[in-house]
Amino acid sequence: MANNTERVALVTGGSGGIGRASAERLAADGFAVVVHYAGGRDRAEETAKAVTRAGGRAVVAGGDVADETAMAAVFDVAEQEFGGLDVLVHTAGIMPLAPVAQMDLDTFDRVQRTNVRGTFVVDQLAARRLRAGGAIINFSTSVTRLQLPNYGAYAASKGAAEALTLILARELRGRDITVNAVAPGPTATPLFFEGKSQEVIDRTAAMNPMERLGTPEDIAEVVAFLAGPGRWVNGQVLYANGGAA
């Protein structure tokens, strides 16, 4: 069981680039971490091992983010292993790309199920179960401002996640729980690189004044701020994109 001063974080999508970096960064700040995965158990276990090698505490737990029963069991793991839960970092999501005119509607539905329903499910559980002094950190995308072609379904799902974030922050009045969203720009993760040519990657990297892609560690610093010292930031969308938008 956790001691009375240890804070506990659940990172959904902890097998992915930003999720792993966030889990490791929070562990460095003294959090015990539940590393959630949907399909990548091996990668989630690698994340947990990296945390423990660095002297932290971590366990893994799997489940479909859009399945309320499966995710309730993940929240149970946090409480059983570490005594409670203080911070939710919800990085899990999918990003199939296609023009609106060409996207298969089954793919569209899958994006909304994972990215919208999934956010609603985990936020609902967090709203019910986080301890006072906690934080809910959802993930949006800078594409809601950049309006890049082919990102219609994904940006629509993240626009919904932003709306949920801003409303939930107001609904949790009196609970001492902050609710914010991080909106990364193009970030060097497997999710970003999938299906892109080097020319597209280079052009995208040059869009911001820093002239590079973000790194998962760049985004994890924003997560750590919101999870720890950033208590006066609430009900906001923080754009972490090097100045692209």
PDB file of C-alpha atoms in Angstrom, residues 83-245:
ATOM      1  CA  GLY A  83      -4.158   3.052  -1.994  1.00  0.00           C
ATOM      2  CA  GLY A  84      -5.899   5.595  -4.208  1.00  0.00           C
ATOM      3  CA  LEU A  85      -5.568   7.792  -7.276  1.00  0.00           C
ATOM      4  CA  ASP A  86      -4.639  11.445  -7.643  1.00  0.00           C
ATOM      5  CA  VAL A  87      -3.910  12.111 -11.314  1.00  0.00           C
ATOM      6  CA  LEU A  88      -5.346  10.822 -14.581  1.00  0.00           C
ATOM      7  CA  VAL A  89      -3.244  11.382 -17.710  1.00  0.00           C
ATOM      8  CA  HIS A  90      -5.383  10.280 -20.636  1.00  0.00           C
ATOM      9  CA  THR A  91      -3.084   9.944 -23.656  1.00  0.00           C
ATOM     10  CA  ALA A  92      -4.758   6.918 -25.255  1.00  0.00           C
ATOM     11  CA  GLY A  93      -6.165   7.580 -28.718  1.00  0.00           C
ATOM     12  CA  ILE A  94      -6.092   6.572 -32.374  1.00  0.00           C
ATOM     13  CA  MET A  95      -5.449   8.667 -35.482  1.00  0.00           C
ATOM     14  CA  PRO A  96      -6.470   7.141 -38.838  1.00  0.00           C
ATOM     15  CA  LEU A  97      -6.150   9.814 -41.524  1.00  0.00           C
ATOM     16  CA  ALA A  98      -8.202  10.363 -44.679  1.00  0.00           C
ATOM     17  CA  PRO A  99     -10.051  13.193 -46.411  1.00  0.00           C
ATOM     18  CA  VAL A 100     -13.627  13.647 -45.215  1.00  0.00           C
ATOM     19  CA  ALA A 101     -14.930  12.706 -48.672  1.00  0.00           C
ATOM     20  CA  GLN A 102     -13.058   9.402 -48.628  1.00  0.00           C
ATOM     21  CA  MET A 103     -13.031   8.212 -45.028  1.00  0.00           C
ATOM     22  CA  ASP A 104     -14.805   4.942 -44.378  1.00  0.00           C
ATOM     23  CA  LEU A 105     -17.602   5.547 -41.880  1.00  0.00           C
ATOM     24  CA  ASP A 106     -16.683   2.467 -39.863  1.00  0.00           C
ATOM     25  CA  THR A 107     -13.245   4.018 -39.372  1.00  0.00           C
ATOM     26  CA  PHE A 108     -14.864   7.302 -38.385  1.00  0.00           C
ATOM     27  CA  ASP A 109     -17.004   5.496 -35.816  1.00  0.00           C
ATOM     28  CA  ARG A 110     -13.943   3.719 -34.418  1.00  0.00           C
ATOM     29  CA  VAL A 111     -12.116   7.047 -33.983  1.00  0.00           C
ATOM     30  CA  GLN A 112     -15.059   8.574 -32.138  1.00  0.00           C
ATOM     31  CA  ARG A 113     -15.535   5.500 -29.962  1.00  0.00           C
ATOM     32  CA  THR A 114     -11.925   5.463 -28.807  1.00  0.00           C
ATOM     33  CA  ASN A 115     -11.242   9.188 -28.655  1.00  0.00           C
ATOM     34  CA  VAL A 116     -14.612  10.587 -27.547  1.00  0.00           C
ATOM     35  CA  ARG A 117     -16.350   7.792 -25.659  1.00  0.00           C
ATOM     36  CA  GLY A 118     -12.975   6.691 -24.282  1.00  0.00           C
ATOM     37  CA  THR A 119     -12.312  10.169 -22.896  1.00  0.00           C
ATOM     38  CA  PHE A 120     -15.817  10.328 -21.441  1.00  0.00           C
ATOM     39  CA  VAL A 121     -15.480   6.922 -19.772  1.00  0.00           C
ATOM     40  CA  VAL A 122     -12.141   7.593 -18.098  1.00  0.00           C
ATOM     41  CA  ASP A 123     -13.078  11.159 -17.139  1.00  0.00           C
ATOM     42  CA  GLN A 124     -16.300   9.933 -15.570  1.00  0.00           C
ATOM     43  CA  LEU A 125     -14.399   7.378 -13.503  1.00  0.00           C
ATOM     44  CA  ALA A 126     -11.793   9.963 -12.530  1.00  0.00           C
ATOM     45  CA  ALA A 127     -14.481  12.462 -11.530  1.00  0.00           C
ATOM     46  CA  ARG A 128     -15.949   9.866  -9.211  1.00  0.00           C
ATOM     47  CA  ARG A 129     -12.728   8.462  -7.784  1.00  0.00           C
ATOM     48  CA  LEU A 130      -9.873  10.980  -7.745  1.00  0.00           C
ATOM     49  CA  ARG A 131      -8.760  12.291  -4.373  1.00  0.00           C
ATOM     50  CA  ALA A 132      -8.846  15.990  -3.481  1.00  0.00           C
ATOM     51  CA  GLY A 133      -5.807  17.829  -4.808  1.00  0.00           C
ATOM     52  CA  GLY A 134      -5.881  15.758  -7.966  1.00  0.00           C
ATOM     53  CA  ALA A 135      -5.750  16.512 -11.664  1.00  0.00           C
ATOM     54  CA  ILE A 136      -7.388  15.215 -14.831  1.00  0.00           C
ATOM     55  CA  ILE A 137      -5.195  15.775 -17.892  1.00  0.00           C
ATOM     56  CA  ASN A 138      -6.850  14.974 -21.197  1.00  0.00           C
ATOM     57  CA  PHE A 139      -5.229  15.094 -24.616  1.00  0.00           C
ATOM     58  CA  SER A 140      -6.377  17.150 -27.569  1.00  0.00           C
ATOM     59  CA  THR A 141      -4.339  18.177 -30.620  1.00  0.00           C
ATOM     60  CA  SER A 142      -3.079  21.394 -32.171  1.00  0.00           C
ATOM     61  CA  VAL A 143      -4.758  20.255 -35.404  1.00  0.00           C
ATOM     62  CA  THR A 144      -7.965  21.791 -34.024  1.00  0.00           C
ATOM     63  CA  ARG A 145      -6.199  25.110 -34.816  1.00  0.00           C
ATOM     64  CA  LEU A 146      -3.968  24.053 -37.713  1.00  0.00           C
ATOM     65  CA  GLN A 147      -6.876  22.582 -39.739  1.00  0.00           C
ATOM     66  CA  LEU A 148      -4.652  20.216 -41.680  1.00  0.00           C
ATOM     67  CA  PRO A 149      -6.286  18.186 -44.476  1.00  0.00           C
ATOM     68  CA  ASN A 150      -6.912  14.485 -43.738  1.00  0.00           C
ATOM     69  CA  TYR A 151      -7.296  15.077 -39.992  1.00  0.00           C
ATOM     70  CA  GLY A 152     -11.048  15.743 -40.032  1.00  0.00           C
ATOM     71  CA  ALA A 153     -12.233  12.726 -38.032  1.00  0.00           C
ATOM     72  CA  TYR A 154      -9.360  12.961 -35.555  1.00  0.00           C
ATOM     73  CA  ALA A 155      -9.698  16.717 -35.020  1.00  0.00           C
ATOM     74  CA  ALA A 156     -13.459  16.357 -34.577  1.00  0.00           C
ATOM     75  CA  SER A 157     -12.904  13.772 -31.854  1.00  0.00           C
ATOM     76  CA  LYS A 158     -10.389  16.002 -30.087  1.00  0.00           C
ATOM     77  CA  GLY A 159     -12.685  19.006 -30.320  1.00  0.00           C
ATOM     78  CA  ALA A 160     -15.194  16.920 -28.394  1.00  0.00           C
ATOM     79  CA  ALA A 161     -12.522  16.034 -25.824  1.00  0.00           C
ATOM     80  CA  GLU A 162     -11.765  19.734 -25.364  1.00  0.00           C
ATOM     81  CA  ALA A 163     -15.435  20.548 -24.770  1.00  0.00           C
ATOM     82  CA  LEU A 164     -15.703  17.760 -22.201  1.00  0.00           C
ATOM     83  CA  THR A 165     -12.543  19.002 -20.457  1.00  0.00           C
ATOM     84  CA  LEU A 166     -13.786  22.552 -20.088  1.00  0.00           C
ATOM     85  CA  ILE A 167     -17.202  21.540 -18.807  1.00  0.00           C
ATOM     86  CA  LEU A 168     -15.909  18.916 -16.372  1.00  0.00           C
ATOM     87  CA  ALA A 169     -13.569  21.503 -14.836  1.00  0.00           C
ATOM     88  CA  ARG A 170     -16.643  23.560 -13.897  1.00  0.00           C
ATOM     89  CA  GLU A 171     -18.632  20.562 -12.722  1.00  0.00           C
ATOM     90  CA  LEU A 172     -15.914  19.629 -10.202  1.00  0.00           C
ATOM     91  CA  ARG A 173     -16.274  22.925  -8.320  1.00  0.00           C
ATOM     92  CA  GLY A 174     -15.430  22.420  -4.658  1.00  0.00           C
ATOM     93  CA  ARG A 175     -13.523  19.160  -5.207  1.00  0.00           C
ATOM     94  CA  ASP A 176     -10.005  20.682  -5.538  1.00  0.00           C
ATOM     95  CA  ILE A 177      -9.474  18.743  -8.778  1.00  0.00           C
ATOM     96  CA  THR A 178      -8.176  20.526 -11.874  1.00  0.00           C
ATOM     97  CA  VAL A 179      -9.192  19.479 -15.379  1.00  0.00           C
ATOM     98  CA  ASN A 180      -7.131  20.550 -18.375  1.00  0.00           C
ATOM     99  CA  ALA A 181      -6.195  19.330 -21.833  1.00  0.00           C
ATOM    100  CA  VAL A 182      -2.800  19.290 -23.511  1.00  0.00           C
ATOM    101  CA  ALA A 183      -2.863  19.921 -27.262  1.00  0.00           C
ATOM    102  CA  PRO A 184       0.453  18.796 -28.777  1.00  0.00           C
ATOM    103  CA  GLY A 185       1.612  19.753 -32.204  1.00  0.00           C
ATOM    104  CA  PRO A 186       3.357  17.200 -34.404  1.00  0.00           C
ATOM    105  CA  THR A 187       5.370  15.016 -32.049  1.00  0.00           C
ATOM    106  CA  ALA A 188       7.939  12.349 -32.854  1.00  0.00           C
ATOM    107  CA  THR A 189       5.937   9.284 -31.856  1.00  0.00           C
ATOM    108  CA  PRO A 190       5.104   6.055 -33.703  1.00  0.00           C
ATOM    109  CA  LEU A 191       1.511   7.323 -34.018  1.00  0.00           C
ATOM    110  CA  PHE A 192       2.741  10.409 -35.881  1.00  0.00           C
ATOM    111  CA  PHE A 193       5.230   8.659 -38.158  1.00  0.00           C
ATOM    112  CA  GLU A 194       2.788   5.952 -39.270  1.00  0.00           C
ATOM    113  CA  GLY A 195       2.060   6.202 -42.976  1.00  0.00           C
ATOM    114  CA  LYS A 196       4.002   9.446 -43.580  1.00  0.00           C
ATOM    115  CA  SER A 197       6.757   9.961 -46.135  1.00  0.00           C
ATOM    116  CA  GLN A 198      10.029  11.639 -45.118  1.00  0.00           C
ATOM    117  CA  GLU A 199       9.040  14.656 -47.224  1.00  0.00           C
ATOM    118  CA  VAL A 200       5.793  15.059 -45.276  1.00  0.00           C
ATOM    119  CA  ILE A 201       7.614  14.613 -41.964  1.00  0.00           C
ATOM    120  CA  ASP A 202      10.206  17.250 -42.874  1.00  0.00           C
ATOM    121  CA  ARG A 203       7.583  19.713 -44.086  1.00  0.00           C
ATOM    122  CA  THR A 204       5.544  19.239 -40.931  1.00  0.00           C
ATOM    123  CA  ALA A 205       8.591  19.697 -38.696  1.00  0.00           C
ATOM    124  CA  ALA A 206       9.325  23.035 -40.387  1.00  0.00           C
ATOM    125  CA  MET A 207       5.857  24.453 -39.660  1.00  0.00           C
ATOM    126  CA  ASN A 208       6.753  25.870 -36.230  1.00  0.00           C
ATOM    127  CA  PRO A 209       9.373  28.557 -35.471  1.00  0.00           C
ATOM    128  CA  MET A 210      11.524  26.005 -33.620  1.00  0.00           C
ATOM    129  CA  GLU A 211      11.788  24.062 -36.907  1.00  0.00           C
ATOM    130  CA  ARG A 212      11.588  20.609 -35.376  1.00  0.00           C
ATOM    131  CA  LEU A 213       9.082  18.044 -34.242  1.00  0.00           C
ATOM    132  CA  GLY A 214       8.160  17.987 -30.599  1.00  0.00           C
ATOM    133  CA  THR A 215       9.464  15.116 -28.508  1.00  0.00           C
ATOM    134  CA  PRO A 216       7.461  12.986 -26.093  1.00  0.00           C
ATOM    135  CA  GLU A 217       9.616  14.484 -23.339  1.00  0.00           C
ATOM    136  CA  ASP A 218       8.535  18.003 -24.360  1.00  0.00           C
ATOM    137  CA  ILE A 219       4.922  17.006 -23.828  1.00  0.00           C
ATOM    138  CA  ALA A 220       5.664  15.142 -20.604  1.00  0.00           C
ATOM    139  CA  GLU A 221       7.007  18.376 -19.093  1.00  0.00           C
ATOM    140  CA  VAL A 222       3.604  20.000 -19.650  1.00  0.00           C
ATOM    141  CA  VAL A 223       1.910  16.976 -18.075  1.00  0.00           C
ATOM    142  CA  ALA A 224       4.199  17.173 -15.043  1.00  0.00           C
ATOM    143  CA  PHE A 225       3.395  20.875 -14.632  1.00  0.00           C
ATOM    144  CA  LEU A 226      -0.353  20.254 -14.687  1.00  0.00           C
ATOM    145  CA  ALA A 227      -0.059  17.226 -12.396  1.00  0.00           C
ATOM    146  CA  GLY A 228       2.049  19.061  -9.838  1.00  0.00           C
ATOM    147  CA  PRO A 229       2.774  22.777  -9.470  1.00  0.00           C
ATOM    148  CA  GLY A 230       0.223  24.067 -11.980  1.00  0.00           C
ATOM    149  CA  ARG A 231      -2.694  24.156  -9.561  1.00  0.00           C
ATOM    150  CA  TRP A 232      -3.977  27.546 -10.685  1.00  0.00           C
ATOM    151  CA  VAL A 233      -4.346  26.367 -14.286  1.00  0.00           C
ATOM    152  CA  ASN A 234      -7.822  24.874 -14.563  1.00  0.00           C
ATOM    153  CA  GLY A 235     -10.344  24.451 -17.361  1.00  0.00           C
ATOM    154  CA  GLN A 236      -7.776  25.244 -20.059  1.00  0.00           C
ATOM    155  CA  VAL A 237      -6.347  23.786 -23.256  1.00  0.00           C
ATOM    156  CA  LEU A 238      -2.549  24.160 -23.296  1.00  0.00           C
ATOM    157  CA  TYR A 239      -1.039  24.174 -26.793  1.00  0.00           C
ATOM    158  CA  ALA A 240       2.389  22.541 -26.757  1.00  0.00           C
ATOM    159  CA  ASN A 241       3.587  22.873 -30.332  1.00  0.00           C
ATOM    160  CA  GLY A 242       6.685  25.064 -30.565  1.00  0.00           C
ATOM    161  CA  GLY A 243       4.623  28.003 -31.803  1.00  0.00           C
ATOM    162  CA  ALA A 244       2.964  26.309 -34.760  1.00  0.00           C
ATOM    163  CA  ALA A 245      -0.457  27.711 -33.859  1.00  0.00           C
TER     164      ALA A 245
END
